[in-house]
Tab-separated table of C-alpha atoms in Angstrom:
chain	number	residue	atom	x	y	z
A	1	MET	CA	0.125	-0.108	-0.171
A	2	THR	CA	1.171	3.201	-0.768
A	3	THR	CA	0.542	6.451	0.482
A	4	LEU	CA	-0.094	9.872	-0.824
A	5	GLU	CA	3.265	11.416	0.271
A	6	GLN	CA	4.754	8.496	-0.758
A	7	PHE	CA	3.375	8.466	-4.441
A	8	ARG	CA	4.305	12.476	-4.480
A	9	ASP	CA	8.002	11.458	-3.618
A	10	THR	CA	8.300	10.395	-7.089
A	11	PHE	CA	7.794	13.785	-8.063
A	12	LEU	CA	11.076	15.070	-9.252
A	13	GLU	CA	10.291	17.953	-11.220
A	14	GLU	CA	12.188	21.548	-10.544
A	15	PRO	CA	9.185	23.650	-9.219
A	16	GLY	CA	7.508	25.985	-11.360
A	17	TYR	CA	6.225	23.496	-13.681
A	18	LEU	CA	2.418	23.756	-14.287
A	19	ASN	CA	1.948	21.602	-17.335
A	20	TYR	CA	1.214	17.843	-17.413
A	21	ALA	CA	-1.463	18.195	-20.161
A	22	SER	CA	1.026	18.167	-22.030
A	23	ILE	CA	3.999	16.326	-21.044
A	24	GLY	CA	4.353	14.593	-17.690
A	25	PRO	CA	7.983	14.504	-16.425
A	26	VAL	CA	8.743	10.858	-15.951
A	27	SER	CA	8.603	9.704	-12.088
A	28	ALA	CA	11.046	8.413	-9.478
A	29	THR	CA	9.578	4.680	-10.291
A	30	VAL	CA	10.232	4.901	-14.094
A	31	ARG	CA	13.126	6.062	-14.379
A	32	ASP	CA	14.613	3.395	-12.197
A	33	GLU	CA	12.439	1.025	-13.415
A	34	LEU	CA	14.023	2.436	-17.029
A	35	ARG	CA	17.522	2.183	-16.023
A	36	ALA	CA	17.045	-1.574	-14.677
A	37	GLU	CA	15.885	-2.410	-17.832
A	38	TYR	CA	18.234	-1.085	-20.049
A	39	ASP	CA	21.088	-2.973	-17.406
A	40	SER	CA	19.574	-6.050	-18.399
A	41	LEU	CA	19.130	-5.127	-21.589
A	42	THR	CA	23.205	-4.036	-21.915
A	43	ARG	CA	24.566	-7.363	-19.961
A	44	MET	CA	22.069	-10.103	-21.524
A	45	ARG	CA	22.377	-12.339	-18.649
A	46	PHE	CA	21.128	-16.148	-19.744
A	47	GLY	CA	17.245	-15.720	-19.822
A	48	ALA	CA	17.250	-12.127	-19.473
A	49	GLY	CA	15.400	-11.688	-23.119
A	50	ASP	CA	13.102	-14.433	-21.418
A	51	ARG	CA	12.294	-12.018	-18.304
A	52	THR	CA	11.870	-9.199	-20.453
A	53	ARG	CA	9.014	-10.497	-22.798
A	54	THR	CA	7.141	-11.219	-19.632
A	55	HIS	CA	6.349	-7.456	-19.384
A	56	ASP	CA	3.728	-7.790	-21.619
A	57	ASP	CA	1.838	-9.737	-19.426
A	58	ARG	CA	2.421	-7.459	-16.412
A	59	LEU	CA	1.324	-4.884	-18.790
A	60	ALA	CA	-1.973	-6.303	-19.247
A	61	ASP	CA	-2.659	-7.119	-15.313
A	62	ALA	CA	-2.090	-3.749	-14.267
A	63	VAL	CA	-4.393	-2.447	-17.600
A	64	SER	CA	-7.014	-4.345	-16.490
A	65	ALA	CA	-6.792	-3.617	-12.609
A	66	MET	CA	-7.487	-0.097	-14.322
A	67	THR	CA	-10.122	-0.218	-16.993
A	68	GLY	CA	-12.055	-3.721	-15.890
A	69	HIS	CA	-11.442	-5.038	-19.261
A	70	SER	CA	-9.748	-8.686	-19.194
A	71	GLY	CA	-5.489	-8.736	-19.279
A	72	ALA	CA	-6.400	-10.744	-23.101
A	73	ASN	CA	-7.843	-7.646	-24.279
A	74	ILE	CA	-5.062	-5.201	-23.581
A	75	ILE	CA	-2.269	-4.069	-26.014
A	76	ALA	CA	0.591	-2.255	-26.225
A	77	GLN	CA	0.636	1.294	-27.617
A	78	PRO	CA	3.212	3.716	-28.651
A	79	ASN	CA	0.704	6.638	-28.378
A	80	THR	CA	-2.974	7.304	-28.256
A	81	SER	CA	-3.039	8.276	-32.060
A	82	THR	CA	-1.848	5.057	-33.116
A	83	GLY	CA	-4.499	3.117	-31.215
A	84	LEU	CA	-6.980	5.319	-32.473
A	85	LEU	CA	-6.159	4.425	-36.047
A	86	ARG	CA	-6.443	1.144	-35.557
A	87	VAL	CA	-10.045	1.252	-34.158
A	88	LEU	CA	-11.441	3.535	-36.468
A	89	PHE	CA	-9.309	2.044	-39.225
A	90	GLY	CA	-11.402	-1.020	-37.831
A	91	LEU	CA	-14.662	0.036	-37.385
A	92	SER	CA	-17.758	0.131	-39.803
A	93	GLY	CA	-21.171	1.844	-39.152
A	94	HIS	CA	-21.450	5.418	-38.504
A	95	ILE	CA	-19.955	7.478	-35.737
A	96	LEU	CA	-20.446	10.542	-33.539
A	97	MET	CA	-18.126	12.615	-32.149
A	98	SER	CA	-17.752	16.493	-31.684
A	99	ARG	CA	-15.423	18.269	-34.516
A	100	ASP	CA	-13.346	19.988	-31.461
A	101	GLU	CA	-12.441	17.052	-29.920
A	102	PHE	CA	-8.545	17.075	-30.346
A	103	PRO	CA	-7.455	15.885	-33.451
A	104	SER	CA	-6.288	12.737	-32.595
A	105	LEU	CA	-10.257	11.677	-32.614
A	106	PRO	CA	-11.636	13.559	-35.725
A	107	VAL	CA	-8.220	12.774	-38.007
A	108	ALA	CA	-8.205	9.223	-37.714
A	109	ALA	CA	-12.084	8.852	-38.403
A	110	VAL	CA	-12.170	10.844	-41.356
A	111	ARG	CA	-8.698	9.161	-42.309
A	112	ALA	CA	-10.916	5.459	-41.926
A	113	GLN	CA	-13.791	7.335	-43.889
A	114	GLY	CA	-11.800	8.254	-46.927
A	115	ALA	CA	-9.873	5.077	-47.097
A	116	LEU	CA	-12.235	1.861	-46.900
A	117	ASP	CA	-15.747	4.264	-47.474
A	118	ARG	CA	-17.137	2.026	-45.134
A	119	LEU	CA	-17.446	4.672	-42.193
A	120	SER	CA	-20.108	7.688	-42.061
A	121	ILE	CA	-19.688	10.465	-39.579
A	122	THR	CA	-22.042	12.634	-37.384
A	123	TRP	CA	-20.106	15.427	-36.144
A	124	ILE	CA	-21.409	17.494	-32.885
A	125	ASP	CA	-20.631	21.549	-33.298
A	126	GLY	CA	-21.066	23.870	-30.707
A	127	ALA	CA	-20.491	22.037	-27.921
A	128	ASP	CA	-17.012	23.760	-26.432
A	129	GLY	CA	-15.416	20.985	-25.512
A	130	ARG	CA	-17.894	19.460	-23.049
A	131	VAL	CA	-19.431	16.220	-24.494
A	132	SER	CA	-22.329	16.253	-22.306
A	133	PRO	CA	-24.567	13.257	-22.195
A	134	ASP	CA	-26.878	15.463	-22.670
A	135	VAL	CA	-25.881	16.761	-25.556
A	136	LEU	CA	-24.700	13.292	-27.130
A	137	THR	CA	-28.661	12.978	-26.456
A	138	GLN	CA	-29.816	15.415	-28.926
A	139	ALA	CA	-27.406	14.672	-31.956
A	140	LEU	CA	-28.242	10.505	-31.143
A	141	ASN	CA	-30.441	9.128	-34.351
A	142	ASP	CA	-30.748	5.387	-34.951
A	143	ASP	CA	-27.898	5.456	-37.803
A	144	ILE	CA	-25.548	5.727	-34.779
A	145	THR	CA	-23.024	2.824	-33.986
A	146	ALA	CA	-20.485	4.552	-31.803
A	147	VAL	CA	-19.717	7.223	-29.919
A	148	ALA	CA	-16.104	8.918	-29.620
A	149	VAL	CA	-15.128	10.816	-26.945
A	150	THR	CA	-12.317	12.534	-24.915
A	151	LEU	CA	-12.414	11.715	-21.390
A	152	VAL	CA	-11.328	15.376	-20.216
A	153	ASP	CA	-11.042	18.002	-22.869
A	154	ALA	CA	-8.214	19.832	-23.453
A	155	ARG	CA	-9.014	23.339	-24.110
A	156	THR	CA	-11.308	23.168	-20.987
A	157	GLY	CA	-10.823	20.753	-18.601
A	158	TYR	CA	-14.013	19.062	-18.387
A	159	ARG	CA	-14.050	15.628	-17.774
A	160	ALA	CA	-16.470	13.966	-19.228
A	161	ASP	CA	-19.027	11.171	-17.703
A	162	LEU	CA	-18.642	7.791	-18.685
A	163	SER	CA	-21.540	6.118	-16.393
A	164	ALA	CA	-23.786	8.771	-17.893
A	165	ILE	CA	-23.265	8.737	-21.351
A	166	ARG	CA	-23.197	5.155	-21.721
A	167	ASP	CA	-26.759	5.066	-20.077
A	168	VAL	CA	-27.535	7.440	-22.649
A	169	ILE	CA	-25.887	5.825	-25.964
A	170	GLY	CA	-27.130	1.936	-25.051
A	171	ASP	CA	-25.669	-1.061	-26.683
A	172	ARG	CA	-23.234	1.744	-29.261
A	173	LEU	CA	-19.835	1.518	-29.196
A	174	LEU	CA	-18.141	4.317	-26.621
A	175	ILE	CA	-15.016	4.901	-27.793
A	176	VAL	CA	-12.083	6.732	-25.383
A	177	ASP	CA	-9.565	8.746	-25.658
A	178	ALA	CA	-8.030	8.653	-22.561
A	179	ILE	CA	-4.880	10.924	-22.705
A	180	GLN	CA	-6.137	13.392	-20.359
A	181	GLY	CA	-6.997	12.423	-17.178
A	182	ALA	CA	-5.576	8.544	-17.374
A	183	GLY	CA	-4.324	7.238	-14.131
A	184	VAL	CA	-5.702	10.880	-11.714
A	185	ILE	CA	-9.617	10.410	-13.037
A	186	ASP	CA	-11.736	8.079	-11.271
A	187	ALA	CA	-13.586	7.189	-14.508
A	188	ASP	CA	-15.732	4.081	-15.236
A	189	TYR	CA	-13.863	2.641	-18.026
A	190	ALA	CA	-15.616	-0.643	-17.903
A	191	ALA	CA	-18.334	1.875	-19.660
A	192	ALA	CA	-16.214	2.107	-22.250
A	193	ASP	CA	-15.581	-0.255	-25.206
A	194	VAL	CA	-12.338	0.982	-26.519
A	195	VAL	CA	-10.029	3.089	-23.675
A	196	ALA	CA	-7.003	4.566	-25.995
A	197	THR	CA	-4.439	6.070	-24.325
A	198	GLY	CA	-0.699	7.090	-24.312
A	199	GLY	CA	1.253	6.984	-21.103
A	200	GLN	CA	3.767	10.168	-21.114
A	201	LYS	CA	1.523	12.927	-19.895
A	202	TRP	CA	-0.320	12.110	-16.385
A	203	LEU	CA	1.137	8.461	-15.432
A	204	ARG	CA	4.333	9.883	-16.348
A	205	ALA	CA	5.876	7.299	-17.667
A	206	GLY	CA	7.420	9.173	-20.623
A	207	TRP	CA	7.086	8.965	-24.264
A	208	GLY	CA	6.889	5.461	-25.911
A	209	THR	CA	4.003	4.049	-23.712
A	210	GLY	CA	0.576	3.555	-23.942
A	211	PHE	CA	-2.232	1.028	-24.299
A	212	LEU	CA	-5.874	0.102	-25.867
A	213	SER	CA	-8.197	-1.210	-24.166
A	214	PHE	CA	-11.065	-3.188	-25.489
A	215	SER	CA	-14.319	-4.907	-23.995
A	216	ASP	CA	-15.547	-8.279	-25.769
A	217	HIS	CA	-18.077	-6.541	-27.608
A	218	ALA	CA	-15.583	-4.509	-28.750
A	219	LEU	CA	-13.772	-7.298	-30.350
A	220	GLU	CA	-16.643	-8.806	-32.021
A	221	ARG	CA	-17.424	-5.453	-33.702
A	222	LEU	CA	-13.745	-3.827	-34.921
A	223	ASP	CA	-12.263	-5.853	-38.066
A	224	PRO	CA	-8.877	-5.855	-37.314
A	225	VAL	CA	-7.751	-4.263	-40.587
A	226	ILE	CA	-4.091	-3.026	-39.619
A	227	SER	CA	-2.781	-5.882	-38.888
A	228	GLY	CA	0.418	-7.495	-38.865
A	229	TYR	CA	1.776	-10.897	-38.265
A	230	THR	CA	2.183	-11.072	-34.847
A	231	GLY	CA	-1.653	-10.288	-35.020
A	232	THR	CA	-2.215	-13.702	-37.069
A	233	ALA	CA	-3.319	-17.622	-34.776
A	234	GLU	CA	0.144	-19.012	-36.078
A	235	TYR	CA	3.582	-18.163	-34.651
A	236	GLU	CA	5.748	-16.582	-36.878
A	237	PRO	CA	3.199	-17.909	-40.395
A	238	TRP	CA	5.861	-18.482	-42.913
A	239	GLY	CA	5.545	-19.280	-46.454
A	240	THR	CA	1.450	-18.213	-45.220
A	241	VAL	CA	-0.393	-15.365	-45.089
A	242	PRO	CA	-3.196	-16.250	-42.762
A	243	ASP	CA	-6.220	-14.263	-41.853
A	244	ALA	CA	-6.202	-11.873	-38.624
A	245	ALA	CA	-7.059	-13.581	-35.209
A	246	ARG	CA	-10.425	-11.656	-35.247
A	247	GLY	CA	-11.604	-11.566	-32.102
A	248	SER	CA	-8.575	-10.623	-30.209
A	249	ALA	CA	-7.020	-7.893	-29.370
A	250	SER	CA	-3.337	-9.128	-30.596
A	251	ALA	CA	-5.261	-9.157	-33.898
A	252	PHE	CA	-4.649	-4.929	-33.928
A	253	THR	CA	-0.995	-5.503	-33.353
A	254	VAL	CA	1.586	-5.960	-35.879
A	255	ALA	CA	4.555	-6.686	-34.345
A	256	GLY	CA	5.866	-7.265	-30.617
A	257	PRO	CA	5.967	-4.827	-28.249
A	258	ASP	CA	8.297	-2.141	-26.979
A	259	TYR	CA	9.067	-4.411	-23.535
A	260	VAL	CA	10.958	-1.849	-22.206
A	261	ALA	CA	8.006	0.483	-22.698
A	262	GLU	CA	5.562	-2.030	-21.113
A	263	ALA	CA	7.658	-1.836	-17.808
A	264	ARG	CA	7.906	1.425	-17.584
A	265	LEU	CA	4.070	2.485	-18.116
A	266	SER	CA	3.288	-1.498	-15.808
A	267	ALA	CA	5.317	0.555	-13.199
A	268	ALA	CA	3.425	3.929	-13.701
A	269	ILE	CA	-0.025	2.457	-13.306
A	270	GLU	CA	0.931	-0.188	-10.460
A	271	GLU	CA	2.159	2.439	-8.394
A	272	ILE	CA	-1.164	4.619	-9.141
A	273	THR	CA	-2.994	1.705	-8.291
A	274	ALA	CA	-1.616	1.217	-5.136
A	275	LEU	CA	-1.859	4.196	-3.416
A	276	GLY	CA	-5.709	4.089	-5.270
A	277	ILE	CA	-6.871	6.801	-8.342
A	278	PRO	CA	-9.434	7.838	-5.916
A	279	GLN	CA	-6.932	8.985	-4.019
A	280	VAL	CA	-5.011	10.509	-6.668
A	281	GLU	CA	-8.286	12.457	-7.747
A	282	ALA	CA	-8.832	13.628	-5.094
A	283	ALA	CA	-5.279	15.059	-4.473
A	284	VAL	CA	-5.751	16.264	-7.999
A	285	LEU	CA	-8.709	18.463	-7.857
A	286	ASP	CA	-7.230	20.153	-4.539
A	287	ARG	CA	-4.263	21.307	-5.986
A	288	ALA	CA	-6.978	22.186	-8.581
A	289	ASP	CA	-9.336	24.282	-6.034
A	290	GLU	CA	-5.610	26.067	-5.189
A	291	VAL	CA	-4.971	27.439	-8.570
A	292	ILE	CA	-8.589	28.810	-9.062
A	293	ALA	CA	-8.614	30.217	-6.070
A	294	MET	CA	-5.492	32.465	-6.930
A	295	LEU	CA	-6.951	33.115	-10.793
A	296	ASP	CA	-10.305	34.018	-9.203
A	297	ALA	CA	-8.295	36.466	-7.271
A	298	ALA	CA	-6.375	37.222	-10.020
A	299	ASP	CA	-10.115	38.745	-12.019
A	300	LEU	CA	-8.884	35.955	-14.565
A	301	PRO	CA	-12.219	34.678	-16.473
A	302	LEU	CA	-12.364	31.121	-15.631
A	303	VAL	CA	-13.432	28.506	-18.883
A	304	SER	CA	-12.819	25.601	-17.467
A	305	PRO	CA	-15.355	24.150	-14.721
A	306	ARG	CA	-16.137	24.564	-11.361
A	307	LYS	CA	-18.634	21.916	-10.383
A	308	ARG	CA	-16.472	18.965	-8.704
A	309	ASP	CA	-17.467	16.409	-10.776
A	310	GLU	CA	-16.900	18.012	-13.951
A	311	GLN	CA	-13.060	19.202	-13.022
A	312	SER	CA	-9.612	17.419	-13.915
A	313	GLY	CA	-6.135	18.940	-13.554
A	314	ILE	CA	-6.832	20.753	-16.338
A	315	VAL	CA	-7.898	24.602	-15.098
A	316	VAL	CA	-7.958	27.546	-18.232
A	317	VAL	CA	-8.637	31.372	-18.387
A	318	ARG	CA	-9.531	33.409	-20.981
A	319	PRO	CA	-7.772	36.998	-20.267
A	320	ALA	CA	-9.341	40.112	-21.613
A	321	GLU	CA	-9.041	41.392	-24.362
A	322	GLY	CA	-5.441	42.311	-24.976
A	323	ARG	CA	-3.965	40.809	-21.846
A	324	LEU	CA	-3.060	37.773	-22.805
A	325	GLY	CA	0.556	39.273	-23.141
A	326	ALA	CA	1.047	40.323	-20.012
A	327	LEU	CA	-0.043	37.471	-17.966
A	328	GLY	CA	1.901	35.174	-20.258
A	329	ALA	CA	4.863	37.610	-20.251
A	330	ALA	CA	4.550	37.330	-16.219
A	331	LEU	CA	4.280	33.969	-15.643
A	332	HIS	CA	7.266	33.111	-18.019
A	333	ASN	CA	9.703	35.716	-16.992
A	334	THR	CA	8.445	33.621	-13.375
A	335	GLY	CA	9.755	30.527	-14.396
A	336	LEU	CA	6.674	28.642	-14.848
A	337	THR	CA	5.349	26.308	-16.860
A	338	THR	CA	2.390	26.684	-18.945
A	339	THR	CA	0.464	26.258	-22.097
A	340	ALA	CA	-1.245	29.203	-24.345
A	341	ARG	CA	-3.629	28.361	-26.978
A	342	GLN	CA	-6.785	30.242	-28.654
A	343	GLY	CA	-6.583	32.898	-26.354
A	344	THR	CA	-6.096	30.925	-23.175
A	345	VAL	CA	-3.916	29.897	-20.650
A	346	ARG	CA	-4.052	26.131	-19.177
A	347	PHE	CA	-2.867	25.233	-15.734
A	348	SER	CA	-2.082	21.628	-15.388
A	349	VAL	CA	-1.555	20.637	-11.751
A	350	HIS	CA	-0.949	16.827	-10.437
A	351	ALA	CA	-1.276	15.258	-7.117
A	352	GLY	CA	2.825	16.194	-6.524
A	353	THR	CA	2.924	19.460	-7.548
A	354	ILE	CA	4.672	21.333	-4.939
A	355	ASP	CA	4.004	24.349	-2.483
A	356	SER	CA	7.276	26.452	-4.400
A	357	THR	CA	5.407	26.033	-7.448
A	358	PHE	CA	2.279	27.401	-6.505
A	359	ARG	CA	4.480	30.574	-4.558
A	360	MET	CA	5.556	31.601	-7.919
A	361	LEU	CA	2.542	31.656	-9.511
A	362	LYS	CA	0.778	33.541	-6.937
A	363	GLN	CA	3.966	35.945	-7.210
A	364	ALA	CA	3.154	35.685	-11.114
A	365	LEU	CA	-0.243	36.774	-10.724
A	366	LEU	CA	0.646	39.447	-8.392
A	367	VAL	CA	3.136	40.731	-11.601
A	368	TYR	CA	-0.237	40.332	-13.788
A	369	ARG	CA	-2.583	42.284	-11.392
A	370	SER	CA	0.248	44.959	-11.205
A	371	SER	CA	0.011	45.657	-14.339
A	372	THR	CA	-3.550	45.642	-15.220
A	373	ASP	CA	-3.772	48.601	-12.350
A	374	THR	CA	-0.960	50.574	-13.854
């Protein structure tokens, strides 16, 4: 069992970092895992290769504990976008999604539609990053066979309610891009038919890590179009090209996995599971509330939700016209790392964001306010 303080001890970044929604600094646990794996691969003692391959099952077990899907239905991916392409190319029928989702989803859908001409898309417009059950209910029709959403919207920090979405869409496939929030949001992943994510943000596992997690229903419906030799039922099918092992997660693989990446992601998820995602989420939202209070004191209009059950670790403001530059300068000159996009500034905090970072933010906002007063 891990305590919150032990979990926080694995955060190594320097003061001023408020950008987990872009890059999650690698945890001490993942760093140590990486060093151990490369030391093993460098020396390659007898049996080292066999031991390294066990990370495939290790990752499946770790992800299964998080998503509720069977371990047999989980495969490693190098990133979220690759996973979504494999899923959308395997989908036929009619999919519903917001046009304003992070580009990974709409690009994958349009590419699949253009290449195979068996997928139709109904776009939701005007959701402003908030794909709620009510929004979906208004857009649903009898032709729609699948719905795709992001767990947390990258531009507003709005958290989708997967349980409520499942209730309104019925037995249609639910595909979730979980890159924003995986590991820190206590979501009902079992309500989803496909969960796709990378591990380089909130999971703090570094680039090249990720997974696809399927329900049995999804594997029955999806066609493994992007499928390599490892996606067949035969081991190394020399001299023949068997069909993909339809109905299995392995059918969506193209080659052997990056076992070191699997080790890093496994270590990251195991650490979070040891503490408990609800405990991590509570700590993240408490830190986010501190940011919101400081931004309110600086009279910065909040774009992200205030309701606790819609919040995430992402807090976003839209400064008044002509004031974005002043805020950006104050943050930069204080040494704070944030993201500015389309007239907004995004702050993203984790459970381990340290107090000195909040003191720096308070100082930056004082500078910003003073520039407003003059």
